[in-house]
PDB file of C-alpha atoms in Angstrom:
ATOM      1  CA  MET A  28     -12.746  -7.128 -10.489  1.00 51.00           C
ATOM      2  CA  THR A  29      -9.534  -7.915  -8.615  1.00 53.00           C
ATOM      3  CA  LYS A  30      -7.695 -10.864 -10.036  1.00 58.00           C
ATOM      4  CA  ALA A  31      -6.288 -13.600  -7.812  1.00 60.00           C
ATOM      5  CA  LEU A  32      -2.570 -13.141  -7.246  1.00 56.00           C
ATOM      6  CA  PRO A  33      -0.630 -16.200  -8.392  1.00 53.00           C
ATOM      7  CA  LEU A  34       0.025 -18.487  -5.434  1.00 51.00           C
ATOM      8  CA  SER A  35       3.719 -18.563  -6.345  1.00 52.00           C
ATOM      9  CA  VAL A  36       3.942 -14.740  -5.906  1.00 57.00           C
ATOM     10  CA  LEU A  37       2.140 -14.843  -2.571  1.00 57.00           C
ATOM     11  CA  SER A  38       4.289 -17.724  -1.363  1.00 57.00           C
ATOM     12  CA  PHE A  39       7.512 -15.966  -2.377  1.00 57.00           C
ATOM     13  CA  SER A  40       6.587 -12.740  -0.580  1.00 60.00           C
ATOM     14  CA  LEU A  41       5.411 -14.554   2.548  1.00 60.00           C
ATOM     15  CA  LEU A  42       8.553 -16.636   2.674  1.00 58.00           C
ATOM     16  CA  ALA A  43      10.797 -13.621   2.062  1.00 59.00           C
ATOM     17  CA  ALA A  44       9.170 -11.839   4.983  1.00 56.00           C
ATOM     18  CA  ALA A  45       9.365 -14.882   7.235  1.00 55.00           C
ATOM     19  CA  CYS A  46      13.008 -15.485   6.375  1.00 56.00           C
ATOM     20  CA  ALA A  47      14.022 -11.991   7.670  1.00 55.00           C
ATOM     21  CA  PRO A  48      16.051 -12.386  10.884  1.00 55.00           C
ATOM     22  CA  GLN A  49      13.833 -12.150  13.979  1.00 60.00           C
ATOM     23  CA  THR A  50      14.952 -10.627  17.225  1.00 62.00           C
ATOM     24  CA  LYS A  51      14.828 -13.025  20.135  1.00 60.00           C
ATOM     25  CA  ILE A  52      12.475 -11.545  22.723  1.00 57.00           C
ATOM     26  CA  VAL A  53      12.137 -12.388  26.388  1.00 53.00           C
ATOM     27  CA  SER A  54       8.418 -12.987  26.726  1.00 53.00           C
ATOM     28  CA  ALA A  55       6.947 -10.878  29.492  1.00 49.00           C
ATOM     29  CA  PRO A  56       3.733  -8.897  29.764  1.00 39.00           C
ATOM     30  CA  VAL A  57       4.158  -5.201  28.992  1.00 37.00           C
ATOM     31  CA  GLY A  58       3.644  -3.109  32.080  1.00 36.00           C
ATOM     32  CA  ALA A  59       3.408  -6.169  34.337  1.00 35.00           C
ATOM     33  CA  PRO A  60       5.970  -8.157  36.311  1.00 32.00           C
ATOM     34  CA  ALA A  61       7.469 -11.127  34.455  1.00 33.00           C
ATOM     35  CA  THR A  62       5.916 -13.621  36.835  1.00 31.00           C
ATOM     36  CA  ALA A  63       3.264 -16.315  36.512  1.00 29.00           C
ATOM     37  CA  THR A  64       1.043 -14.341  38.925  1.00 26.00           C
ATOM     38  CA  ALA A  65       0.773 -11.330  36.596  1.00 31.00           C
ATOM     39  CA  VAL A  66      -1.949 -13.034  34.528  1.00 30.00           C
ATOM     40  CA  ALA A  67      -4.469 -15.477  35.838  1.00 32.00           C
ATOM     41  CA  PRO A  68      -3.874 -18.792  34.007  1.00 33.00           C
ATOM     42  CA  VAL A  69      -6.591 -20.201  31.775  1.00 33.00           C
ATOM     43  CA  ARG A  70      -6.656 -23.996  31.454  1.00 35.00           C
ATOM     44  CA  ALA A  71      -7.183 -25.308  27.975  1.00 38.00           C
ATOM     45  CA  THR A  72      -9.730 -27.816  29.306  1.00 40.00           C
ATOM     46  CA  ALA A  73     -11.715 -25.220  31.303  1.00 45.00           C
ATOM     47  CA  PRO A  74     -15.394 -24.767  30.380  1.00 47.00           C
ATOM     48  CA  VAL A  75     -16.114 -21.736  28.184  1.00 49.00           C
ATOM     49  CA  ASP A  76     -18.067 -19.999  30.967  1.00 54.00           C
ATOM     50  CA  ARG A  77     -15.093 -20.305  33.347  1.00 50.00           C
ATOM     51  CA  ILE A  78     -12.704 -18.966  30.678  1.00 48.00           C
ATOM     52  CA  THR A  79     -15.049 -16.046  30.196  1.00 50.00           C
ATOM     53  CA  ALA A  80     -15.131 -15.325  33.906  1.00 47.00           C
ATOM     54  CA  LEU A  81     -11.330 -15.537  34.227  1.00 52.00           C
ATOM     55  CA  ALA A  82     -10.809 -13.308  31.156  1.00 52.00           C
ATOM     56  CA  ALA A  83     -13.091 -10.667  32.591  1.00 51.00           C
ATOM     57  CA  THR A  84     -10.769 -10.250  35.611  1.00 50.00           C
ATOM     58  CA  ALA A  85      -7.452 -10.888  33.865  1.00 61.00           C
ATOM     59  CA  ILE A  86      -4.624  -8.391  34.215  1.00 76.00           C
ATOM     60  CA  ASN A  87      -3.962  -7.940  30.521  1.00 89.00           C
ATOM     61  CA  PRO A  88      -0.926  -6.094  29.185  1.00 91.00           C
ATOM     62  CA  ARG A  89      -1.480  -2.891  27.229  1.00 92.00           C
ATOM     63  CA  LEU A  90      -0.592  -2.967  23.557  1.00 95.00           C
ATOM     64  CA  ALA A  91       1.000   0.208  22.218  1.00 93.00           C
ATOM     65  CA  GLY A  92      -0.695   2.042  25.067  1.00 92.00           C
ATOM     66  CA  ALA A  93      -4.175   0.608  24.369  1.00 95.00           C
ATOM     67  CA  GLU A  94      -6.081  -1.184  27.093  1.00 94.00           C
ATOM     68  CA  MET A  95      -6.949  -4.825  26.277  1.00 94.00           C
ATOM     69  CA  LEU A  96     -10.277  -5.714  27.882  1.00 92.00           C
ATOM     70  CA  GLY A  97     -10.992  -9.270  28.894  1.00 90.00           C
ATOM     71  CA  THR A  98     -14.700  -8.746  28.130  1.00 90.00           C
ATOM     72  CA  ARG A  99     -13.955  -8.205  24.448  1.00 92.00           C
ATOM     73  CA  THR A 100     -13.376 -10.869  21.795  1.00 93.00           C
ATOM     74  CA  ILE A 101      -9.984 -11.589  20.278  1.00 95.00           C
ATOM     75  CA  ALA A 102     -11.042  -9.705  17.135  1.00 94.00           C
ATOM     76  CA  GLY A 103     -12.241  -6.808  19.247  1.00 94.00           C
ATOM     77  CA  ASN A 104      -9.010  -6.442  21.163  1.00 95.00           C
ATOM     78  CA  CYS A 105      -6.948  -6.779  17.936  1.00 96.00           C
ATOM     79  CA  ALA A 106      -8.995  -4.004  16.404  1.00 96.00           C
ATOM     80  CA  ALA A 107      -8.292  -1.820  19.503  1.00 96.00           C
ATOM     81  CA  ALA A 108      -4.531  -2.436  19.459  1.00 97.00           C
ATOM     82  CA  PRO A 109      -2.630   0.179  17.433  1.00 97.00           C
ATOM     83  CA  ASN A 110       0.143  -2.385  16.630  1.00 97.00           C
ATOM     84  CA  LEU A 111      -2.215  -5.098  15.307  1.00 97.00           C
ATOM     85  CA  GLN A 112      -4.124  -3.181  12.635  1.00 97.00           C
ATOM     86  CA  THR A 113      -2.939  -5.356   9.690  1.00 96.00           C
ATOM     87  CA  LEU A 114      -3.944  -8.520  11.541  1.00 97.00           C
ATOM     88  CA  SER A 115      -7.308  -6.901  12.384  1.00 96.00           C
ATOM     89  CA  ARG A 116      -7.864  -6.244   8.716  1.00 95.00           C
ATOM     90  CA  ALA A 117      -6.956  -9.857   7.899  1.00 95.00           C
ATOM     91  CA  LEU A 118      -9.392 -11.180  10.530  1.00 95.00           C
ATOM     92  CA  PHE A 119     -12.147  -9.031   9.145  1.00 94.00           C
ATOM     93  CA  ALA A 120     -11.461  -9.982   5.514  1.00 94.00           C
ATOM     94  CA  SER A 121     -11.157 -13.741   6.116  1.00 93.00           C
ATOM     95  CA  ASP A 122     -13.775 -16.378   6.843  1.00 92.00           C
ATOM     96  CA  ALA A 123     -11.292 -17.822   9.347  1.00 87.00           C
ATOM     97  CA  GLY A 124     -11.086 -14.577  11.311  1.00 85.00           C
ATOM     98  CA  ARG A 125     -14.812 -14.060  11.456  1.00 82.00           C
ATOM     99  CA  SER A 126     -15.335 -17.572  12.861  1.00 84.00           C
ATOM    100  CA  LEU A 127     -12.718 -17.285  15.646  1.00 85.00           C
ATOM    101  CA  GLY A 128     -13.933 -18.989  18.842  1.00 76.00           C
ATOM    102  CA  ALA A 129     -17.136 -20.177  17.180  1.00 81.00           C
ATOM    103  CA  THR A 130     -16.578 -23.757  18.345  1.00 79.00           C
ATOM    104  CA  GLY A 131     -14.766 -23.008  21.602  1.00 86.00           C
ATOM    105  CA  PRO A 132     -11.823 -21.010  22.969  1.00 93.00           C
ATOM    106  CA  VAL A 133      -8.693 -20.676  20.865  1.00 95.00           C
ATOM    107  CA  THR A 134      -5.131 -19.461  21.085  1.00 96.00           C
ATOM    108  CA  VAL A 135      -4.051 -16.954  18.411  1.00 97.00           C
ATOM    109  CA  PHE A 136      -0.415 -16.087  17.658  1.00 98.00           C
ATOM    110  CA  ALA A 137      -0.864 -12.512  16.502  1.00 97.00           C
ATOM    111  CA  PRO A 138       1.755 -11.043  14.155  1.00 97.00           C
ATOM    112  CA  SER A 139       2.471  -7.357  14.834  1.00 97.00           C
ATOM    113  CA  ASP A 140       2.216  -4.681  12.172  1.00 96.00           C
ATOM    114  CA  GLU A 141       6.020  -4.607  12.153  1.00 95.00           C
ATOM    115  CA  ALA A 142       6.014  -8.289  11.235  1.00 94.00           C
ATOM    116  CA  PHE A 143       3.584  -7.708   8.342  1.00 94.00           C
ATOM    117  CA  GLY A 144       5.666  -4.684   7.362  1.00 92.00           C
ATOM    118  CA  ARG A 145       8.427  -6.927   6.099  1.00 87.00           C
ATOM    119  CA  MET A 146       6.071  -8.008   3.319  1.00 84.00           C
ATOM    120  CA  GLN A 147       5.613  -5.885   0.202  1.00 82.00           C
ATOM    121  CA  PRO A 148       2.600  -3.571   0.723  1.00 82.00           C
ATOM    122  CA  GLN A 149       1.010  -4.605  -2.562  1.00 85.00           C
ATOM    123  CA  VAL A 150       1.116  -8.235  -1.523  1.00 85.00           C
ATOM    124  CA  VAL A 151      -0.484  -7.511   1.794  1.00 90.00           C
ATOM    125  CA  ASN A 152      -3.234  -5.556   0.053  1.00 90.00           C
ATOM    126  CA  ALA A 153      -3.707  -8.373  -2.469  1.00 91.00           C
ATOM    127  CA  LEU A 154      -4.075 -10.931   0.338  1.00 91.00           C
ATOM    128  CA  LEU A 155      -6.946  -8.883   1.732  1.00 92.00           C
ATOM    129  CA  GLN A 156      -8.911  -8.988  -1.514  1.00 93.00           C
ATOM    130  CA  PRO A 157     -11.837 -11.443  -1.957  1.00 93.00           C
ATOM    131  CA  ALA A 158     -10.077 -13.139  -4.874  1.00 92.00           C
ATOM    132  CA  ASN A 159      -7.317 -14.327  -2.485  1.00 92.00           C
ATOM    133  CA  ARG A 160      -9.530 -15.295   0.424  1.00 93.00           C
ATOM    134  CA  ALA A 161      -8.617 -18.989   0.293  1.00 92.00           C
ATOM    135  CA  THR A 162      -4.940 -18.189   0.793  1.00 92.00           C
ATOM    136  CA  LEU A 163      -5.749 -15.633   3.497  1.00 94.00           C
ATOM    137  CA  ASN A 164      -7.874 -18.217   5.296  1.00 94.00           C
ATOM    138  CA  LYS A 165      -4.952 -20.641   5.314  1.00 94.00           C
ATOM    139  CA  LEU A 166      -2.609 -17.957   6.624  1.00 94.00           C
ATOM    140  CA  VAL A 167      -4.948 -16.823   9.380  1.00 95.00           C
ATOM    141  CA  ASN A 168      -5.849 -20.378  10.430  1.00 95.00           C
ATOM    142  CA  TYR A 169      -2.168 -21.275  10.636  1.00 96.00           C
ATOM    143  CA  HIS A 170      -1.906 -18.758  13.524  1.00 97.00           C
ATOM    144  CA  VAL A 171      -4.807 -20.339  15.406  1.00 96.00           C
ATOM    145  CA  VAL A 172      -4.718 -23.376  17.783  1.00 96.00           C
ATOM    146  CA  ALA A 173      -7.767 -24.871  19.476  1.00 95.00           C
ATOM    147  CA  GLY A 174      -7.930 -24.315  23.213  1.00 94.00           C
ATOM    148  CA  ALA A 175      -6.734 -21.384  25.354  1.00 94.00           C
ATOM    149  CA  MET A 176      -3.070 -21.695  26.268  1.00 95.00           C
ATOM    150  CA  THR A 177      -1.133 -19.187  28.353  1.00 95.00           C
ATOM    151  CA  LEU A 178       2.589 -18.672  27.977  1.00 96.00           C
ATOM    152  CA  GLU A 179       3.090 -20.691  31.168  1.00 95.00           C
ATOM    153  CA  GLN A 180       1.201 -23.591  29.602  1.00 96.00           C
ATOM    154  CA  LEU A 181       3.179 -23.372  26.359  1.00 96.00           C
ATOM    155  CA  ARG A 182       6.427 -23.540  28.334  1.00 96.00           C
ATOM    156  CA  ALA A 183       5.056 -26.531  30.265  1.00 96.00           C
ATOM    157  CA  LYS A 184       4.259 -28.332  26.991  1.00 97.00           C
ATOM    158  CA  VAL A 185       7.824 -27.755  25.842  1.00 97.00           C
ATOM    159  CA  ASP A 186       9.160 -29.189  29.103  1.00 97.00           C
ATOM    160  CA  GLN A 187       6.848 -32.163  28.786  1.00 96.00           C
ATOM    161  CA  GLY A 188       8.128 -32.765  25.284  1.00 97.00           C
ATOM    162  CA  ARG A 189      11.716 -32.653  26.486  1.00 95.00           C
ATOM    163  CA  GLY A 190      12.513 -29.403  24.753  1.00 97.00           C
ATOM    164  CA  THR A 191       9.948 -29.380  21.902  1.00 97.00           C
ATOM    165  CA  ALA A 192       6.180 -29.084  21.646  1.00 97.00           C
ATOM    166  CA  ARG A 193       4.234 -29.480  18.416  1.00 97.00           C
ATOM    167  CA  LEU A 194       0.871 -27.698  18.108  1.00 97.00           C
ATOM    168  CA  ALA A 195      -1.756 -28.680  15.580  1.00 97.00           C
ATOM    169  CA  THR A 196      -3.183 -25.531  14.024  1.00 96.00           C
ATOM    170  CA  VAL A 197      -6.705 -25.027  12.741  1.00 94.00           C
ATOM    171  CA  GLU A 198      -5.194 -24.824   9.224  1.00 94.00           C
ATOM    172  CA  GLY A 199      -3.812 -28.380   9.588  1.00 94.00           C
ATOM    173  CA  ASP A 200      -0.058 -27.865   9.551  1.00 96.00           C
ATOM    174  CA  THR A 201       1.847 -27.888  12.838  1.00 97.00           C
ATOM    175  CA  LEU A 202       3.893 -25.278  14.720  1.00 97.00           C
ATOM    176  CA  THR A 203       6.977 -26.239  16.734  1.00 98.00           C
ATOM    177  CA  VAL A 204       7.470 -24.502  20.050  1.00 98.00           C
ATOM    178  CA  THR A 205      10.812 -24.301  21.811  1.00 97.00           C
ATOM    179  CA  LYS A 206      12.399 -22.291  24.599  1.00 96.00           C
ATOM    180  CA  GLU A 207      15.557 -20.214  24.110  1.00 94.00           C
ATOM    181  CA  GLY A 208      16.423 -19.087  27.558  1.00 92.00           C
ATOM    182  CA  ALA A 209      13.458 -17.037  28.719  1.00 90.00           C
ATOM    183  CA  ALA A 210      12.218 -16.557  25.164  1.00 95.00           C
ATOM    184  CA  VAL A 211       9.596 -18.733  23.476  1.00 96.00           C
ATOM    185  CA  ALA A 212      10.192 -19.493  19.834  1.00 97.00           C
ATOM    186  CA  LEU A 213       7.701 -20.701  17.206  1.00 97.00           C
ATOM    187  CA  THR A 214       8.996 -22.464  14.106  1.00 97.00           C
ATOM    188  CA  ASP A 215       6.670 -22.683  11.092  1.00 96.00           C
ATOM    189  CA  ALA A 216       6.244 -25.238   8.343  1.00 93.00           C
ATOM    190  CA  GLN A 217       9.023 -23.512   6.357  1.00 90.00           C
ATOM    191  CA  GLY A 218      11.546 -23.659   9.186  1.00 94.00           C
ATOM    192  CA  ASN A 219      11.408 -19.925  10.023  1.00 92.00           C
ATOM    193  CA  LYS A 220      11.292 -18.694  13.609  1.00 95.00           C
ATOM    194  CA  SER A 221       9.127 -16.074  15.279  1.00 96.00           C
ATOM    195  CA  TYR A 222       9.218 -15.139  18.932  1.00 97.00           C
ATOM    196  CA  VAL A 223       6.484 -14.366  21.434  1.00 97.00           C
ATOM    197  CA  GLN A 224       6.671 -10.674  22.096  1.00 96.00           C
ATOM    198  CA  THR A 225       3.686  -9.894  24.370  1.00 96.00           C
ATOM    199  CA  PRO A 226       1.952 -12.922  25.873  1.00 96.00           C
ATOM    200  CA  ASP A 227      -1.323 -13.676  27.597  1.00 95.00           C
ATOM    201  CA  VAL A 228      -3.920 -11.239  26.260  1.00 95.00           C
ATOM    202  CA  GLN A 229      -7.049 -12.974  27.512  1.00 93.00           C
ATOM    203  CA  GLN A 230     -10.579 -12.620  26.180  1.00 91.00           C
ATOM    204  CA  ALA A 231     -13.927 -14.384  26.447  1.00 86.00           C
ATOM    205  CA  ASP A 232     -13.123 -16.454  23.347  1.00 92.00           C
ATOM    206  CA  GLY A 233      -9.539 -17.369  24.159  1.00 94.00           C
ATOM    207  CA  VAL A 234      -6.087 -15.864  24.400  1.00 95.00           C
ATOM    208  CA  PHE A 235      -3.639 -14.317  22.007  1.00 96.00           C
ATOM    209  CA  HIS A 236       0.144 -13.768  22.081  1.00 97.00           C
ATOM    210  CA  VAL A 237       1.708 -11.021  19.974  1.00 97.00           C
ATOM    211  CA  ILE A 238       4.597 -12.407  17.889  1.00 97.00           C
ATOM    212  CA  ASN A 239       7.289 -10.678  15.814  1.00 95.00           C
ATOM    213  CA  GLY A 240       6.890 -12.716  12.612  1.00 94.00           C
ATOM    214  CA  VAL A 241       4.321 -13.926  10.107  1.00 94.00           C
ATOM    215  CA  MET A 242       4.242 -17.731  10.125  1.00 95.00           C
ATOM    216  CA  VAL A 243       3.800 -19.523   6.819  1.00 92.00           C
ATOM    217  CA  PRO A 244       2.170 -22.964   6.267  1.00 92.00           C
ATOM    218  CA  HIS A 245       2.587 -25.126   3.228  1.00 88.00           C
ATOM    219  CA  LEU A 246       0.825 -23.144   0.501  1.00 79.00           C
ATOM    220  CA  ALA A 247       1.280 -25.430  -2.487  1.00 69.00           C
TER     221      ALA A 247
END
């Protein structure tokens, strides 16, 4: 039987990975013009059937060469993306991941494999074990926000907040969104920044944005 990894060890590794300097990235769809017309916007208040219809015809960016289909679920597209395999494993292993979109569309900030790669491999593997599911659930849920929000809508929220937007996550802690030129930055509960790398991958159950860091909630 796999023993639960001490929370202090998990917290230290997660924080060490999150504290690594992140490259500021200008958020634009891969293989598509950096314009608002490249991806059909999905309103957070839109009915689920309308979101599904819009996602089915969305011009999604490719991820590491893989086609992202709007008719798939978020979990399905993450599984198909070569650069989101660690996240896909986390979604499959967690209760939080398996229930994505169960109560309505969501926005997921999806850490890339490179982001998870800054963590020690043994800690990533330990997180995926049943004994550490509670911590994994918190970590996954901290990357999920209720309602489907495109990059355009995130930027609009920042403008409405006069430079800052705070998003309540499913986990309970908040994320702080800011703009740094054309880049969109996310600051976690520990004060560490990640940047949106590939935005606006739309599915029937919401939208996800690939980010270049793993965000860490309060784990104590």
